[in-house]
């Protein structure tokens, strides 16, 4: 079985930016495809992330690029791609896209590292409590267990104690 690949037309960075700014749906899709292909080919060289999070980072990056074009932070003047400062772009649009992706990845890593760290600490704390409970439950003699139960009962309210 032979796999045929679709030939997708590529455009200049100027054409992409002009097309997106003019809200041309065909150019928006073309830029999306162009960035997606470049991102998929190069993301492992920029950051390390699982595939499920890769698409999330791509989408946030593409939205940021699209907003920069719509807000004229990237624009075309006299047939030349310009940045927010009015200076000509010194690189390609895909290179700029990957620099945004890197920042999005760092934001993602900062947010998720904190979450994973807290989850790991909570799991470790529960494991320690369970080990302590097992030790008390299985390694204690009857007298120690009765002391623990009496201590628990003494800390209950009168209503709970009566039950």
Coordinates of C-alpha atoms in Angstrom, one line a residue:
X1 CA 0.0 0.0 0.0
X2 CA 1.4 3.3 -1.0
X3 CA 0.8 6.4 1.1
X4 CA 0.3 9.6 -0.9
X5 CA 1.0 12.9 0.7
X6 CA -1.0 15.9 -0.1
X7 CA 0.9 18.7 -1.5
X8 CA 0.1 21.8 0.5
X9 CA 1.0 25.1 -0.9
X10 CA 3.3 27.1 1.3
X11 CA 3.4 30.9 1.3
X12 CA 5.8 33.6 2.3
X13 CA 5.7 34.9 5.8
X14 CA 4.4 38.2 4.4
X15 CA 1.5 36.4 2.7
X16 CA 0.6 34.5 5.8
X17 CA 0.6 37.6 8.0
X18 CA -1.4 39.7 5.4
X19 CA -3.9 36.9 4.9
X20 CA -4.5 36.4 8.6
X21 CA -4.8 40.1 9.2
X22 CA -7.4 40.3 6.4
X23 CA -9.3 37.4 8.0
X24 CA -8.8 35.2 5.0
X25 CA -9.9 31.7 6.2
X26 CA -7.8 29.9 3.6
X27 CA -4.6 31.8 4.8
X28 CA -5.5 31.2 8.5
X29 CA -5.8 27.4 7.8
X30 CA -2.6 27.5 5.7
X31 CA -0.7 29.3 8.5
X32 CA -2.1 26.9 11.1
X33 CA -0.9 23.9 9.0
X34 CA 2.5 25.5 8.3
X35 CA 3.1 26.2 12.0
X36 CA 1.7 22.8 13.1
X37 CA 4.0 20.9 10.7
X38 CA 7.0 23.0 11.8
X39 CA 6.1 22.6 15.5
X40 CA 5.7 18.8 15.2
X41 CA 9.0 18.5 13.5
X42 CA 10.9 20.6 16.0
X43 CA 9.3 20.7 19.4
X44 CA 11.4 17.9 20.9
X45 CA 14.5 20.1 20.3
X46 CA 12.9 23.0 22.1
X47 CA 11.3 21.3 25.1
X48 CA 10.3 18.0 26.6
X49 CA 6.7 17.3 27.0
X50 CA 4.3 14.3 26.5
X51 CA 2.3 14.3 23.3
X52 CA -1.0 15.0 25.1
X53 CA 0.4 18.3 26.4
X54 CA 2.2 19.1 23.1
X55 CA -1.1 19.9 21.4
X56 CA -2.2 22.2 24.2
X57 CA 1.0 24.1 24.0
X58 CA 0.7 24.3 20.2
X59 CA -2.8 25.7 20.4
X60 CA -2.0 28.3 23.0
X61 CA 1.0 29.3 20.9
X62 CA -0.9 29.6 17.7
X63 CA -3.6 31.7 19.4
X64 CA -0.9 34.1 20.7
X65 CA 0.7 34.4 17.2
X66 CA -2.8 35.0 15.7
X67 CA -3.5 37.7 18.3
X68 CA -0.2 39.4 17.7
X69 CA -1.0 39.6 14.0
X70 CA -4.6 40.9 14.6
X71 CA -3.2 43.5 17.1
X72 CA -0.6 44.6 14.6
X73 CA 2.3 43.6 16.8
X74 CA 3.4 41.7 13.7
X75 CA 2.5 43.4 10.5
X76 CA 3.4 44.0 6.9
X77 CA 4.6 47.4 5.7
X78 CA 6.0 48.0 2.2
X79 CA 6.1 44.3 1.5
X80 CA 8.3 43.6 4.6
X81 CA 7.4 41.8 7.8
X82 CA 7.7 44.1 10.8
X83 CA 7.5 43.7 14.5
X84 CA 5.9 45.8 17.3
X85 CA 8.9 48.1 17.4
X86 CA 8.7 48.9 13.7
X87 CA 11.9 47.1 12.8
X88 CA 12.0 44.4 10.2
X89 CA 11.9 40.8 11.3
X90 CA 15.4 39.3 11.4
X91 CA 14.2 35.7 11.3
X92 CA 11.4 33.6 10.0
X93 CA 7.8 33.5 11.3
X94 CA 8.2 29.9 12.3
X95 CA 11.3 30.8 14.4
X96 CA 9.3 33.5 16.2
X97 CA 6.4 31.0 16.6
X98 CA 8.8 28.5 18.3
X99 CA 10.1 31.2 20.7
X100 CA 6.5 31.8 21.7
X101 CA 6.1 28.0 22.1
X102 CA 9.1 27.9 24.4
X103 CA 7.6 30.6 26.6
X104 CA 4.2 28.7 26.7
X105 CA 6.1 25.5 27.6
X106 CA 7.9 27.3 30.5
X107 CA 4.5 28.6 31.7
X108 CA 3.0 25.1 31.5
X109 CA 6.0 23.5 33.2
X110 CA 5.8 26.1 36.1
X111 CA 2.1 25.5 36.6
X112 CA 2.2 21.7 36.3
X113 CA 5.4 21.2 38.3
X114 CA 3.7 22.8 41.2
X115 CA 0.6 20.7 40.8
X116 CA 2.6 17.4 40.4
X117 CA 4.8 18.3 43.4
X118 CA 1.8 18.9 45.6
X119 CA 0.1 15.7 44.4
X120 CA 3.3 13.7 45.1
X121 CA 3.7 15.2 48.6
X122 CA 0.0 14.4 49.4
X123 CA 0.5 10.8 48.1
X124 CA 3.7 10.5 50.3
X125 CA 1.9 11.8 53.4
X126 CA -1.0 9.4 52.9
X127 CA 1.4 6.5 52.4
X128 CA 3.2 7.4 55.7
X129 CA -0.1 7.6 57.6
X130 CA -1.2 4.3 56.2
X131 CA 2.1 2.7 57.2
X132 CA 1.7 4.2 60.7
X133 CA -1.8 2.9 60.9
X134 CA -0.7 -0.6 59.8
X135 CA 2.0 -0.6 62.4
X136 CA -0.4 0.4 65.2
X137 CA -3.1 -2.0 64.0
X138 CA -0.9 -5.1 63.4
X139 CA 2.1 -4.6 65.7
X140 CA 0.4 -3.4 68.8
X141 CA -0.7 -5.5 71.6
X142 CA -4.3 -5.5 72.9
X143 CA -3.5 -3.1 75.7
X144 CA -2.0 -0.5 73.4
X145 CA -5.0 -0.7 71.1
X146 CA -7.4 -0.2 74.0
X147 CA -5.4 2.9 75.0
X148 CA -5.6 4.3 71.5
X149 CA -9.4 3.6 71.4
X150 CA -9.9 5.2 74.9
X151 CA -7.9 8.3 73.7
X152 CA -10.1 8.6 70.7
X153 CA -13.3 8.2 72.7
X154 CA -12.1 10.8 75.2
X155 CA -11.8 13.4 72.5
X156 CA -15.3 12.9 71.2
X157 CA -18.2 15.1 72.0
X158 CA -20.7 13.8 74.7
X159 CA -23.3 12.9 72.0
X160 CA -20.8 10.8 70.0
X161 CA -19.5 9.3 73.2
X162 CA -23.0 8.1 74.2
X163 CA -23.5 6.4 70.9

